[in-house]
Amino acid sequence: MNTINQDIRSARIAGILYLLIFFTAGFAEGVVRTGAREAAVFVDYLAANNTIYRLGFLADSVAFLSDAVIAVILYRLLKPAGETLALTAAALRLLAHPAIAAVNLLNHFMPVLLVGGGAAALSPAELEGLAQGFLELHRHGYLLAGIFFGPHLILLGVLLLRSLRFPGWLGVLLVIAGVGYIVESFGNFLVPDQKALWTWFVAIPAVAGEMGLTLWLLIRGVRPLKE
């Protein structure tokens, strides 16, 4: 198999994994933890939805493992556009998700241990407050990961702009999305009462940029270097 066919195959593997991340991470955050945050009593929600909550942990684990593979594939595909830049982008992605966000899953899982009998000496009100505290700590862990993921997307966008293998508009979208992640993360830490506003800074550009990249990887793969 020649190099361009290998690169196209690698790009499509990355696209499949990216699509998998959209579903798994979307389920974990958009269904499981959103449902937990909206519940009147988190401990009661957790007791009634223990299996689903555990599946959220598993789904996020799959997403972060997929992200580690994507980081390596994108590094190899974009290395011709700047080896040091591509290596830095890969390192930031690995720090954001397989490292910080995966460890942050302990905050997601800790309420399961508490409700399962790990805090028998606590009153119901204390147990509820502690469980909600870990859920909120998980949210802030996600924001911490975004401080690294935002710069990764900016560098990835620059690499796409410099590369002959991807369209420039994808690079522009990813740079905007990267800035959005940084604004959301620092905005939530500095002005926490405006978290709905900060979410809008990242939601639309992130979906447009990362879904655009996913579809390009799946459908087109990469352009030959000679183009």
Short mmCIF file of C-alpha atoms in Angstrom, two decimals:
data_model
loop_
_atom_site.label_atom_id
_atom_site.label_comp_id
_atom_site.label_asym_id
_atom_site.label_seq_id
_atom_site.Cartn_x
_atom_site.Cartn_y
_atom_site.Cartn_z
CA MET A 1 0.00 0.00 0.00
CA ASN A 2 1.49 3.38 -1.00
CA THR A 3 1.87 6.32 1.36
CA ILE A 4 -1.18 8.31 0.24
CA ASN A 5 -3.47 5.28 0.63
CA GLN A 6 -2.05 4.67 4.11
CA ASP A 7 -2.64 8.32 5.00
CA ILE A 8 -6.22 8.23 3.72
CA ARG A 9 -6.87 5.08 5.73
CA SER A 10 -5.35 6.67 8.85
CA ALA A 11 -7.42 9.82 8.31
CA ARG A 12 -10.62 7.81 8.04
CA ILE A 13 -9.77 5.88 11.20
CA ALA A 14 -9.35 9.25 12.92
CA GLY A 15 -12.71 10.34 11.49
CA ILE A 16 -14.44 7.21 12.80
CA LEU A 17 -12.89 7.73 16.23
CA TYR A 18 -13.89 11.42 16.20
CA LEU A 19 -17.47 10.41 15.38
CA LEU A 20 -17.34 7.89 18.21
CA ILE A 21 -16.26 10.69 20.55
CA PHE A 22 -19.25 12.80 19.54
CA PHE A 23 -21.60 9.98 20.55
CA THR A 24 -19.84 8.75 23.69
CA ALA A 25 -18.87 12.12 25.17
CA GLY A 26 -22.25 13.54 24.12
CA PHE A 27 -24.02 10.72 25.97
CA ALA A 28 -21.87 11.10 29.09
CA GLU A 29 -22.20 14.88 29.36
CA GLY A 30 -25.44 15.64 27.51
CA VAL A 31 -27.53 12.78 28.88
CA VAL A 32 -25.98 11.35 32.05
CA ARG A 33 -24.50 14.36 33.84
CA THR A 34 -27.10 16.82 32.54
CA GLY A 35 -29.80 14.55 33.94
CA ALA A 36 -27.93 14.35 37.24
CA ARG A 37 -27.59 18.13 37.51
CA GLU A 38 -31.26 18.68 36.70
CA ALA A 39 -32.50 16.14 39.26
CA ALA A 40 -34.21 17.58 42.32
CA VAL A 41 -32.17 15.24 44.56
CA PHE A 42 -28.96 13.98 42.99
CA VAL A 43 -28.59 11.04 45.40
CA ASP A 44 -32.09 9.79 44.52
CA TYR A 45 -31.35 10.18 40.79
CA LEU A 46 -28.13 8.21 41.22
CA ALA A 47 -29.84 5.42 43.13
CA ALA A 48 -32.50 5.09 40.42
CA ASN A 49 -30.09 5.44 37.47
CA ASN A 50 -26.97 3.74 38.78
CA THR A 51 -26.37 1.68 35.64
CA ILE A 52 -26.80 4.65 33.31
CA TYR A 53 -24.46 6.74 35.45
CA ARG A 54 -21.83 3.99 35.31
CA LEU A 55 -22.29 3.80 31.53
CA GLY A 56 -21.47 7.51 31.42
CA PHE A 57 -18.13 6.70 33.03
CA LEU A 58 -17.51 3.97 30.46
CA ALA A 59 -18.55 6.21 27.56
CA ASP A 60 -16.16 8.96 28.61
CA SER A 61 -13.36 6.40 28.99
CA VAL A 62 -13.91 5.26 25.40
CA ALA A 63 -13.91 8.88 24.23
CA PHE A 64 -10.60 9.70 25.92
CA LEU A 65 -8.94 6.53 24.66
CA SER A 66 -10.09 7.43 21.14
CA ASP A 67 -8.71 10.94 21.59
CA ALA A 68 -5.26 9.54 22.38
CA VAL A 69 -5.23 7.66 19.06
CA ILE A 70 -6.49 10.73 17.18
CA ALA A 71 -3.66 12.82 18.64
CA VAL A 72 -1.08 10.40 17.23
CA ILE A 73 -2.75 10.16 13.80
CA LEU A 74 -3.10 13.93 13.42
CA TYR A 75 0.54 14.38 14.44
CA ARG A 76 1.67 12.00 11.71
CA LEU A 77 -0.57 13.53 9.03
CA LEU A 78 0.36 17.13 9.87
CA LYS A 79 4.04 16.70 10.66
CA PRO A 80 5.02 17.92 7.14
CA ALA A 81 3.35 21.27 7.95
CA GLY A 82 5.63 21.78 10.96
CA GLU A 83 7.02 18.97 13.09
CA THR A 84 7.48 20.99 16.29
CA LEU A 85 4.06 22.60 15.93
CA ALA A 86 2.41 19.23 15.27
CA LEU A 87 4.18 17.65 18.26
CA THR A 88 3.09 20.52 20.52
CA ALA A 89 -0.51 20.22 19.32
CA ALA A 90 -0.47 16.46 20.00
CA ALA A 91 1.01 16.97 23.47
CA LEU A 92 -1.68 19.51 24.38
CA ARG A 93 -4.43 17.18 23.19
CA LEU A 94 -3.00 14.30 25.21
CA LEU A 95 -2.81 16.53 28.29
CA ALA A 96 -6.37 17.79 27.84
CA HIS A 97 -8.23 14.52 27.44
CA PRO A 98 -6.42 11.25 28.08
CA ALA A 99 -4.59 12.88 31.01
CA ILE A 100 -6.62 15.59 32.80
CA ALA A 101 -10.11 14.60 31.68
CA ALA A 102 -9.56 10.89 32.33
CA VAL A 103 -8.33 11.54 35.87
CA ASN A 104 -11.28 13.89 36.28
CA LEU A 105 -13.56 10.87 35.79
CA LEU A 106 -12.79 9.99 39.41
CA ASN A 107 -14.96 12.98 40.35
CA HIS A 108 -17.73 11.52 38.18
CA PHE A 109 -17.45 8.12 39.87
CA MET A 110 -17.01 9.23 43.48
CA PRO A 111 -20.78 9.79 44.06
CA VAL A 112 -21.36 6.14 43.08
CA LEU A 113 -19.00 5.05 45.87
CA LEU A 114 -20.63 7.43 48.35
CA VAL A 115 -24.16 6.28 47.61
CA GLY A 116 -22.97 2.66 47.62
CA GLY A 117 -22.07 2.91 51.29
CA GLY A 118 -18.79 4.78 51.30
CA ALA A 119 -20.23 7.56 53.47
CA ALA A 120 -22.47 5.71 55.89
CA ALA A 121 -21.70 8.11 58.74
CA LEU A 122 -23.10 11.11 56.82
CA SER A 123 -26.64 12.42 57.13
CA PRO A 124 -28.79 12.45 53.95
CA ALA A 125 -28.24 16.21 53.58
CA GLU A 126 -24.48 15.85 54.00
CA LEU A 127 -24.38 12.96 51.52
CA GLU A 128 -26.36 14.99 48.98
CA GLY A 129 -24.07 18.00 49.39
CA LEU A 130 -20.91 15.93 49.07
CA ALA A 131 -22.18 14.05 46.01
CA GLN A 132 -23.20 17.29 44.30
CA GLY A 133 -19.82 18.74 45.21
CA PHE A 134 -18.01 15.98 43.32
CA LEU A 135 -20.32 16.47 40.32
CA GLU A 136 -19.51 20.19 40.32
CA LEU A 137 -15.81 19.42 40.73
CA HIS A 138 -16.06 17.25 37.61
CA ARG A 139 -17.48 20.21 35.69
CA HIS A 140 -14.53 22.35 36.72
CA GLY A 141 -12.17 19.54 35.76
CA TYR A 142 -13.66 19.67 32.25
CA LEU A 143 -13.01 23.40 32.19
CA LEU A 144 -9.42 22.82 33.26
CA ALA A 145 -8.97 20.38 30.38
CA GLY A 146 -10.35 23.07 28.06
CA ILE A 147 -7.43 25.35 28.97
CA PHE A 148 -5.20 22.83 27.21
CA PHE A 149 -7.63 21.74 24.49
CA GLY A 150 -8.26 25.30 23.31
CA PRO A 151 -4.59 25.96 22.44
CA HIS A 152 -4.46 22.51 20.85
CA LEU A 153 -7.28 23.44 18.48
CA ILE A 154 -5.63 26.77 17.68
CA LEU A 155 -2.36 25.03 16.78
CA LEU A 156 -4.28 22.36 14.88
CA GLY A 157 -6.04 25.10 12.92
CA VAL A 158 -2.71 26.76 12.10
CA LEU A 159 -1.35 23.41 10.93
CA LEU A 160 -4.37 22.89 8.68
CA LEU A 161 -3.88 26.37 7.23
CA ARG A 162 -0.22 25.59 6.51
CA SER A 163 -0.87 22.09 5.20
CA LEU A 164 -1.71 21.25 1.61
CA ARG A 165 -3.64 18.23 2.81
CA PHE A 166 -6.69 20.01 4.24
CA PRO A 167 -8.84 23.00 3.21
CA GLY A 168 -8.01 26.33 4.83
CA TRP A 169 -11.56 26.96 6.01
CA LEU A 170 -11.27 24.00 8.38
CA GLY A 171 -8.23 25.64 9.94
CA VAL A 172 -10.10 28.90 10.45
CA LEU A 173 -13.04 27.13 12.13
CA LEU A 174 -10.73 25.25 14.49
CA VAL A 175 -8.84 28.40 15.49
CA ILE A 176 -12.17 30.07 16.35
CA ALA A 177 -13.25 26.97 18.28
CA GLY A 178 -9.96 26.94 20.18
CA VAL A 179 -10.44 30.54 21.24
CA GLY A 180 -13.95 29.62 22.34
CA TYR A 181 -12.67 26.85 24.61
CA ILE A 182 -10.19 29.24 26.24
CA VAL A 183 -12.86 31.91 26.75
CA GLU A 184 -15.26 29.36 28.25
CA SER A 185 -12.68 27.95 30.64
CA PHE A 186 -11.25 31.20 31.94
CA GLY A 187 -14.65 32.90 31.86
CA ASN A 188 -16.15 30.25 34.14
CA PHE A 189 -13.26 30.49 36.59
CA LEU A 190 -13.23 34.30 36.63
CA VAL A 191 -16.95 35.16 36.25
CA PRO A 192 -18.80 31.96 37.24
CA ASP A 193 -22.27 33.52 37.32
CA GLN A 194 -22.14 33.91 33.51
CA LYS A 195 -21.52 30.25 32.68
CA ALA A 196 -24.42 30.10 30.19
CA LEU A 197 -22.80 32.94 28.24
CA TRP A 198 -19.39 31.25 28.23
CA THR A 199 -20.96 28.04 26.94
CA TRP A 200 -22.23 29.85 23.86
CA PHE A 201 -18.71 31.05 23.11
CA VAL A 202 -17.63 27.46 22.53
CA ALA A 203 -20.75 25.48 21.58
CA ILE A 204 -21.36 26.62 18.00
CA PRO A 205 -17.74 27.06 16.80
CA ALA A 206 -16.67 23.77 18.43
CA VAL A 207 -19.46 21.79 16.77
CA ALA A 208 -18.84 23.48 13.40
CA GLY A 209 -15.06 23.09 13.50
CA GLU A 210 -14.75 19.60 14.96
CA MET A 211 -17.69 18.14 13.07
CA GLY A 212 -16.34 19.72 9.89
CA LEU A 213 -12.97 18.06 10.50
CA THR A 214 -14.70 14.75 11.30
CA LEU A 215 -16.67 14.76 8.05
CA TRP A 216 -13.60 15.74 6.01
CA LEU A 217 -11.56 12.91 7.53
CA LEU A 218 -14.36 10.42 6.89
CA ILE A 219 -15.29 11.48 3.36
CA ARG A 220 -12.13 12.89 1.80
CA GLY A 221 -9.38 11.67 4.09
CA VAL A 222 -6.39 13.80 3.10
CA ARG A 223 -5.16 15.38 -0.10
CA PRO A 224 -1.97 14.01 -1.62
CA LEU A 225 1.09 16.07 -0.64
CA LYS A 226 1.79 16.85 -4.30
CA GLU A 227 -1.48 18.82 -4.63
#
